[in-house]
């Protein structure tokens, strides 16, 4: 079995968005319940999270943004925008979420674990350099990617974002850089409104932002084929040194905030597809960090399927060959848009 690290912390549960909010602490409890019920809690390595430093947060965020989130500490409820709120410990939780991501990265780099799953809250991929957004305070995956390039000296980091929502924050933070390639498959048009195929990056980063905007109703085979026909050739050419996955479980077929149709078995196949790519190009260095996913039963079963793959308890077959999918026209269009930058 592979050595798989998980990151958990009481602060990820204590962060509270208020009654009725879909991004609830119960999301973490559902995954913990799964880990205990399946006894996978005994098979994973517990990675000790830490707080990200101000210097680490400001690798991607402005000092003003850091101070704005810090100013919420100790306050019962602060509304940062219509759907992004904080409680007294949200700042602490956000530091621990970004720091937990870094701790997972360090554990993979050191060889303590082969792969990792930071089970963090609050999520991160909507947070812009200068503002919180979409339930997100600090951009965990962006902090992790910047830590790899700016602190650890890597030159090619790949961020794969399969959340149902486009990761506007991650895209904008890295859109002018070739050191971080951002690949997103997401429902479109949809919140937050970004992520059109024509958004390819700017300056030195042109071609290093790859957006695959998907119609609602797409499921396992569409994602598998997109990853096979678009993502895999890009990975072959980019040759990332580390892969970070923004794993949003809101592409689950019954998620209240999304319109995709991915099954639990689909999550297993996507996980195996990506770990195979990591094994091929970067000695298996990959972490999957929690973003969205708001159906608690869906989160339970989907993370179970993902972890069974990460632990190598099972190996799902994902090759669908030339099977027709609802994404075929989209795939051809994406290949045209990105043909100036990549060979397909």
CSV table of C-alpha atoms in Angstrom, one decimal:
chain,number,residue,atom,x,y,z
A,1,UNK,CA,0.0,0.0,0.0
A,2,UNK,CA,1.0,3.6,-0.6
A,3,UNK,CA,1.8,5.8,2.3
A,4,UNK,CA,-0.9,8.5,2.3
A,5,UNK,CA,-0.9,11.4,4.6
A,6,UNK,CA,-4.0,13.3,5.8
A,7,UNK,CA,-4.2,16.7,7.5
A,8,UNK,CA,-6.9,17.2,10.0
A,9,UNK,CA,-7.3,19.8,12.7
A,10,UNK,CA,-10.0,20.9,15.2
A,11,UNK,CA,-9.9,24.4,13.8
A,12,UNK,CA,-11.2,23.1,10.4
A,13,UNK,CA,-14.4,22.1,12.3
A,14,UNK,CA,-14.5,25.2,14.6
A,15,UNK,CA,-14.6,27.6,11.6
A,16,UNK,CA,-18.4,28.4,11.4
A,17,UNK,CA,-20.2,30.2,8.6
A,18,UNK,CA,-23.5,30.4,10.5
A,19,UNK,CA,-26.7,28.5,10.4
A,20,UNK,CA,-27.9,27.2,7.0
A,21,UNK,CA,-24.6,27.9,5.2
A,22,UNK,CA,-23.7,25.1,2.8
A,23,UNK,CA,-20.0,25.3,3.6
A,24,UNK,CA,-20.5,23.7,7.0
A,25,UNK,CA,-18.2,22.0,9.6
A,26,UNK,CA,-20.3,18.9,9.0
A,27,UNK,CA,-18.4,18.4,5.8
A,28,UNK,CA,-15.2,17.6,7.8
A,29,UNK,CA,-17.2,15.4,10.2
A,30,UNK,CA,-18.6,13.4,7.3
A,31,UNK,CA,-15.1,12.6,6.1
A,32,UNK,CA,-13.9,11.8,9.6
A,33,UNK,CA,-16.8,9.5,10.0
A,34,UNK,CA,-15.9,7.7,6.8
A,35,UNK,CA,-12.3,7.4,7.9
A,36,UNK,CA,-13.3,5.8,11.2
A,37,UNK,CA,-16.1,3.6,9.7
A,38,UNK,CA,-13.9,2.2,7.0
A,39,UNK,CA,-10.9,1.9,9.4
A,40,UNK,CA,-8.8,3.9,6.9
A,41,UNK,CA,-8.0,6.2,9.7
A,42,UNK,CA,-5.7,3.4,10.9
A,43,UNK,CA,-4.0,3.1,7.5
A,44,UNK,CA,-3.2,6.8,6.8
A,45,UNK,CA,-0.3,8.9,8.2
A,46,UNK,CA,-1.5,11.8,10.3
A,47,UNK,CA,0.5,14.9,9.2
A,48,UNK,CA,0.7,17.6,11.9
A,49,UNK,CA,-0.6,20.9,10.4
A,50,UNK,CA,0.9,24.2,11.3
A,51,UNK,CA,-0.1,27.8,10.9
A,52,UNK,CA,1.1,29.4,7.7
A,53,UNK,CA,3.2,32.5,8.4
A,54,UNK,CA,2.3,36.0,7.2
A,55,UNK,CA,5.3,35.7,4.8
A,56,UNK,CA,3.8,32.5,3.3
A,57,UNK,CA,0.3,34.0,3.0
A,58,UNK,CA,1.7,37.1,1.3
A,59,UNK,CA,3.5,35.0,-1.3
A,60,UNK,CA,0.1,35.2,-3.0
A,61,UNK,CA,-2.0,37.7,-1.1
A,62,UNK,CA,-1.6,41.4,-0.4
A,63,UNK,CA,-0.6,42.5,3.1
A,64,UNK,CA,-3.9,44.4,3.2
A,65,UNK,CA,-5.8,41.2,2.5
A,66,UNK,CA,-4.0,39.4,5.3
A,67,UNK,CA,-4.7,42.2,7.7
A,68,UNK,CA,-8.4,42.3,6.7
A,69,UNK,CA,-8.8,38.6,7.5
A,70,UNK,CA,-6.7,39.0,10.7
A,71,UNK,CA,-9.0,41.8,11.8
A,72,UNK,CA,-11.9,39.4,12.1
A,73,UNK,CA,-10.2,37.4,14.9
A,74,UNK,CA,-12.3,37.3,18.0
A,75,UNK,CA,-15.4,38.8,16.4
A,76,UNK,CA,-18.5,36.7,16.5
A,77,UNK,CA,-19.6,37.3,12.9
A,78,UNK,CA,-18.2,39.4,10.1
A,79,UNK,CA,-19.8,39.4,6.6
A,80,UNK,CA,-16.9,39.8,4.1
A,81,UNK,CA,-19.3,39.5,1.2
A,82,UNK,CA,-22.8,38.1,0.6
A,83,UNK,CA,-21.8,34.5,1.2
A,84,UNK,CA,-18.3,34.7,2.8
A,85,UNK,CA,-18.4,35.1,6.6
A,86,UNK,CA,-16.1,34.6,9.5
A,87,UNK,CA,-16.5,33.7,13.2
A,88,UNK,CA,-14.0,34.3,16.1
A,89,UNK,CA,-11.6,31.6,15.0
A,90,UNK,CA,-11.9,31.8,11.2
A,91,UNK,CA,-8.6,33.6,10.8
A,92,UNK,CA,-6.8,30.9,12.8
A,93,UNK,CA,-8.5,28.2,10.8
A,94,UNK,CA,-7.5,29.9,7.5
A,95,UNK,CA,-3.9,30.1,8.6
A,96,UNK,CA,-4.0,26.4,9.7
A,97,UNK,CA,-5.7,25.4,6.3
A,98,UNK,CA,-2.9,27.1,4.3
A,99,UNK,CA,-0.3,25.8,6.7
A,100,UNK,CA,-1.8,22.3,6.6
A,101,UNK,CA,-1.4,22.4,2.8
A,102,UNK,CA,2.3,23.3,3.2
A,103,UNK,CA,2.8,20.6,5.8
A,104,UNK,CA,1.3,18.0,3.3
A,105,UNK,CA,3.6,19.3,0.6
A,106,UNK,CA,6.7,19.0,2.9
A,107,UNK,CA,5.7,15.5,3.9
A,108,UNK,CA,5.6,14.4,0.2
A,109,UNK,CA,8.8,16.2,-0.6
A,110,UNK,CA,10.6,14.6,2.3
A,111,UNK,CA,9.3,11.1,1.4
A,112,UNK,CA,7.5,10.7,4.7
A,113,UNK,CA,4.4,10.0,2.6
A,114,UNK,CA,3.8,9.2,-1.1
A,115,UNK,CA,0.7,11.3,-1.5
A,116,UNK,CA,-1.5,13.4,0.7
A,117,UNK,CA,-5.0,14.6,1.3
A,118,UNK,CA,-5.2,17.8,3.3
A,119,UNK,CA,-8.8,17.8,4.6
A,120,UNK,CA,-9.0,21.5,5.2
A,121,UNK,CA,-11.5,24.3,5.8
A,122,UNK,CA,-12.1,27.0,4.9
A,123,UNK,CA,-11.6,26.2,1.2
A,124,UNK,CA,-9.4,28.4,-0.9
A,125,UNK,CA,-9.6,28.6,-4.7
A,126,UNK,CA,-12.0,31.6,-5.0
A,127,UNK,CA,-9.8,33.8,-2.8
A,128,UNK,CA,-8.2,36.5,-4.9
A,129,UNK,CA,-4.9,38.1,-4.1
A,130,UNK,CA,-6.7,41.1,-2.5
A,131,UNK,CA,-10.1,39.8,-1.4
A,132,UNK,CA,-12.0,36.9,0.1
A,133,UNK,CA,-14.7,35.4,-2.0
A,134,UNK,CA,-17.0,32.3,-2.4
A,135,UNK,CA,-16.5,30.9,1.1
A,136,UNK,CA,-12.7,31.3,0.8
A,137,UNK,CA,-10.4,33.4,2.9
A,138,UNK,CA,-6.8,32.5,1.9
A,139,UNK,CA,-6.1,30.6,-1.3
A,140,UNK,CA,-4.7,27.3,0.1
A,141,UNK,CA,-3.7,25.8,-3.2
A,142,UNK,CA,-2.1,29.0,-4.4
A,143,UNK,CA,-0.1,29.4,-1.2
A,144,UNK,CA,1.1,25.8,-1.7
A,145,UNK,CA,2.1,26.4,-5.3
A,146,UNK,CA,3.9,29.6,-4.5
A,147,UNK,CA,5.7,27.8,-1.6
A,148,UNK,CA,6.9,25.2,-4.1
A,149,UNK,CA,8.2,27.7,-6.6
A,150,UNK,CA,9.3,30.6,-4.4
A,151,UNK,CA,10.6,28.8,-1.3
A,152,UNK,CA,11.5,25.3,-2.6
A,153,UNK,CA,12.7,26.5,-6.0
A,154,UNK,CA,10.6,24.4,-8.3
A,155,UNK,CA,10.1,25.7,-11.8
A,156,UNK,CA,7.0,23.7,-12.9
A,157,UNK,CA,4.0,23.2,-10.7
A,158,UNK,CA,0.7,22.0,-12.0
A,159,UNK,CA,-2.6,22.8,-10.3
A,160,UNK,CA,-5.6,20.7,-11.5
A,161,UNK,CA,-9.0,22.1,-10.3
A,162,UNK,CA,-11.9,19.7,-10.9
A,163,UNK,CA,-14.3,21.7,-8.6
A,164,UNK,CA,-17.7,22.5,-10.2
A,165,UNK,CA,-16.8,26.2,-9.8
A,166,UNK,CA,-13.9,27.8,-11.6
A,167,UNK,CA,-11.0,28.8,-9.3
A,168,UNK,CA,-10.9,32.4,-10.3
A,169,UNK,CA,-8.5,33.2,-7.5
A,170,UNK,CA,-5.9,30.6,-8.4
A,171,UNK,CA,-6.1,31.6,-12.1
A,172,UNK,CA,-5.6,35.3,-11.5
A,173,UNK,CA,-2.8,34.8,-9.0
A,174,UNK,CA,-0.7,32.8,-11.5
A,175,UNK,CA,-2.0,34.0,-14.9
A,176,UNK,CA,1.2,35.8,-15.8
A,177,UNK,CA,3.6,33.0,-14.8
A,178,UNK,CA,4.8,29.8,-16.5
A,179,UNK,CA,6.0,28.4,-13.2
A,180,UNK,CA,2.5,27.4,-12.2
A,181,UNK,CA,0.2,25.9,-14.8
A,182,UNK,CA,-3.5,26.1,-13.9
A,183,UNK,CA,-5.9,23.6,-15.4
A,184,UNK,CA,-9.6,23.9,-14.6
A,185,UNK,CA,-12.6,21.8,-15.7
A,186,UNK,CA,-15.8,23.5,-14.4
A,187,UNK,CA,-19.4,24.1,-15.1
A,188,UNK,CA,-19.9,27.1,-17.3
A,189,UNK,CA,-21.5,29.6,-17.4
A,190,UNK,CA,-21.8,29.5,-13.6
A,191,UNK,CA,-20.4,31.1,-10.5
A,192,UNK,CA,-18.0,33.0,-10.4
A,193,UNK,CA,-18.4,33.8,-14.1
A,194,UNK,CA,-14.8,33.4,-15.0
A,195,UNK,CA,-13.1,30.4,-16.8
A,196,UNK,CA,-14.0,30.8,-20.5
A,197,UNK,CA,-11.8,28.8,-22.8
A,198,UNK,CA,-10.3,32.1,-24.2
A,199,UNK,CA,-8.8,32.9,-20.8
A,200,UNK,CA,-5.4,31.5,-21.6
A,201,UNK,CA,-3.1,33.6,-19.3
A,202,UNK,CA,-1.1,36.8,-19.9
A,203,UNK,CA,2.5,37.7,-20.6
A,204,UNK,CA,4.9,35.0,-19.7
A,205,UNK,CA,1.9,32.9,-18.5
A,206,UNK,CA,0.2,32.7,-21.9
A,207,UNK,CA,-0.9,29.2,-22.5
A,208,UNK,CA,-0.3,28.2,-18.9
A,209,UNK,CA,-3.9,28.8,-17.9
A,210,UNK,CA,-6.1,26.1,-19.5
A,211,UNK,CA,-9.8,26.3,-19.0
A,212,UNK,CA,-12.3,23.6,-20.0
A,213,UNK,CA,-15.8,25.2,-19.5
A,214,UNK,CA,-18.4,22.3,-19.3
A,215,UNK,CA,-22.1,22.3,-19.8
A,216,UNK,CA,-24.1,20.9,-16.8
A,217,UNK,CA,-25.0,17.2,-17.0
A,218,UNK,CA,-21.5,15.9,-17.8
A,219,UNK,CA,-20.3,13.0,-15.8
A,220,UNK,CA,-17.6,10.3,-15.4
A,221,UNK,CA,-16.7,9.7,-19.0
A,222,UNK,CA,-16.7,13.3,-20.0
A,223,UNK,CA,-14.2,14.2,-17.2
A,224,UNK,CA,-12.1,11.1,-18.0
A,225,UNK,CA,-11.9,11.9,-21.7
A,226,UNK,CA,-11.1,15.6,-21.0
A,227,UNK,CA,-8.3,14.5,-18.7
A,228,UNK,CA,-7.0,12.0,-21.3
A,229,UNK,CA,-7.2,14.1,-24.4
A,230,UNK,CA,-6.4,17.6,-23.1
A,231,UNK,CA,-4.7,17.3,-19.7
A,232,UNK,CA,-2.4,14.3,-20.4
A,233,UNK,CA,-0.7,15.8,-23.5
A,234,UNK,CA,-0.1,19.0,-21.6
A,235,UNK,CA,1.4,17.1,-18.7
A,236,UNK,CA,3.6,15.2,-21.2
A,237,UNK,CA,4.9,18.5,-22.5
A,238,UNK,CA,5.0,20.6,-19.3
A,239,UNK,CA,6.6,17.9,-17.2
A,240,UNK,CA,5.5,19.2,-13.8
A,241,UNK,CA,7.7,18.6,-10.8
A,242,UNK,CA,4.7,18.6,-8.4
A,243,UNK,CA,0.9,18.3,-8.9
A,244,UNK,CA,-1.7,20.0,-6.6
A,245,UNK,CA,-5.3,19.0,-7.1
A,246,UNK,CA,-8.1,21.3,-6.0
A,247,UNK,CA,-10.5,18.4,-5.3
A,248,UNK,CA,-14.0,19.8,-5.3
A,249,UNK,CA,-16.6,17.1,-4.6
A,250,UNK,CA,-19.4,19.3,-5.8
A,251,UNK,CA,-19.2,17.6,-9.3
A,252,UNK,CA,-21.0,14.7,-7.5
A,253,UNK,CA,-24.2,13.9,-9.3
A,254,UNK,CA,-26.5,15.0,-6.4
A,255,UNK,CA,-24.6,18.1,-5.1
A,256,UNK,CA,-27.0,20.9,-4.2
A,257,UNK,CA,-24.7,23.6,-5.6
A,258,UNK,CA,-23.7,21.9,-8.9
A,259,UNK,CA,-25.1,20.4,-12.0
A,260,UNK,CA,-22.6,17.7,-12.9
A,261,UNK,CA,-23.1,13.9,-12.8
A,262,UNK,CA,-19.9,12.4,-11.4
A,263,UNK,CA,-20.4,9.1,-9.5
A,264,UNK,CA,-18.4,7.8,-6.6
A,265,UNK,CA,-16.7,5.4,-8.9
A,266,UNK,CA,-16.0,8.4,-11.2
A,267,UNK,CA,-14.0,10.0,-8.4
A,268,UNK,CA,-12.0,6.8,-8.0
A,269,UNK,CA,-11.2,6.8,-11.7
A,270,UNK,CA,-10.2,10.4,-11.8
A,271,UNK,CA,-8.0,9.9,-8.8
A,272,UNK,CA,-6.3,7.0,-10.4
A,273,UNK,CA,-5.9,8.8,-13.7
A,274,UNK,CA,-4.1,11.7,-11.9
A,275,UNK,CA,-1.9,9.5,-9.6
A,276,UNK,CA,-0.9,7.6,-12.7
A,277,UNK,CA,0.2,10.9,-14.4
A,278,UNK,CA,2.1,11.9,-11.2
A,279,UNK,CA,3.8,8.5,-11.1
A,280,UNK,CA,4.8,9.0,-14.7
A,281,UNK,CA,6.2,12.5,-14.6
A,282,UNK,CA,7.1,13.6,-11.1
A,283,UNK,CA,7.8,10.5,-9.1
A,284,UNK,CA,4.3,10.4,-7.8
A,285,UNK,CA,4.4,13.8,-6.0
A,286,UNK,CA,0.8,14.8,-5.8
A,287,UNK,CA,-1.6,16.1,-3.1
A,288,UNK,CA,-5.4,16.4,-3.3
A,289,UNK,CA,-6.8,19.2,-1.1
A,290,UNK,CA,-10.4,19.7,-0.2
A,291,UNK,CA,-12.3,22.5,-1.9
A,292,UNK,CA,-16.1,22.2,-2.4
A,293,UNK,CA,-18.6,19.4,-2.0
A,294,UNK,CA,-21.9,20.1,-0.2
A,295,UNK,CA,-23.9,16.8,-0.2
A,296,UNK,CA,-22.7,15.2,3.0
A,297,UNK,CA,-23.5,11.6,1.9
A,298,UNK,CA,-21.8,12.3,-1.5
A,299,UNK,CA,-18.7,13.7,0.3
A,300,UNK,CA,-18.6,10.5,2.5
A,301,UNK,CA,-18.7,8.0,-0.3
A,302,UNK,CA,-16.7,10.1,-2.8
A,303,UNK,CA,-13.8,10.7,-0.5
A,304,UNK,CA,-13.9,7.0,0.5
A,305,UNK,CA,-13.4,6.1,-3.2
A,306,UNK,CA,-10.6,8.6,-3.6
A,307,UNK,CA,-8.7,7.4,-0.6
A,308,UNK,CA,-9.0,3.8,-1.5
A,309,UNK,CA,-7.2,4.7,-4.8
A,310,UNK,CA,-4.6,6.9,-3.0
A,311,UNK,CA,-3.8,4.0,-0.6
A,312,UNK,CA,-3.6,1.6,-3.6
A,313,UNK,CA,-6.3,-0.6,-1.9
A,314,UNK,CA,-7.8,-0.7,-5.4
A,315,UNK,CA,-6.8,0.4,-8.9
A,316,UNK,CA,-9.7,1.5,-11.0
A,317,UNK,CA,-9.6,1.1,-14.8
A,318,UNK,CA,-10.4,4.4,-16.5
A,319,UNK,CA,-9.6,3.9,-20.1
A,320,UNK,CA,-12.7,4.5,-22.2
A,321,UNK,CA,-11.0,4.4,-25.5
A,322,UNK,CA,-12.9,6.2,-28.3
A,323,UNK,CA,-16.3,6.0,-26.6
A,324,UNK,CA,-18.4,9.0,-27.6
A,325,UNK,CA,-19.2,11.5,-24.8
A,326,UNK,CA,-21.1,14.7,-24.4
A,327,UNK,CA,-17.8,16.5,-24.2
A,328,UNK,CA,-16.5,15.5,-27.7
A,329,UNK,CA,-17.3,18.8,-29.4
A,330,UNK,CA,-15.9,20.8,-26.4
A,331,UNK,CA,-12.7,18.8,-26.5
A,332,UNK,CA,-12.2,19.6,-30.2
A,333,UNK,CA,-12.8,23.3,-29.5
A,334,UNK,CA,-10.4,23.4,-26.6
A,335,UNK,CA,-7.7,21.7,-28.7
A,336,UNK,CA,-8.2,24.5,-31.3
A,337,UNK,CA,-8.0,27.3,-28.8
A,338,UNK,CA,-4.9,26.0,-27.1
A,339,UNK,CA,-3.1,24.7,-30.3
A,340,UNK,CA,-0.9,27.7,-30.3
A,341,UNK,CA,0.6,26.6,-27.0
A,342,UNK,CA,0.3,22.8,-26.8
A,343,UNK,CA,0.4,19.8,-29.2
A,344,UNK,CA,-2.6,17.5,-29.0
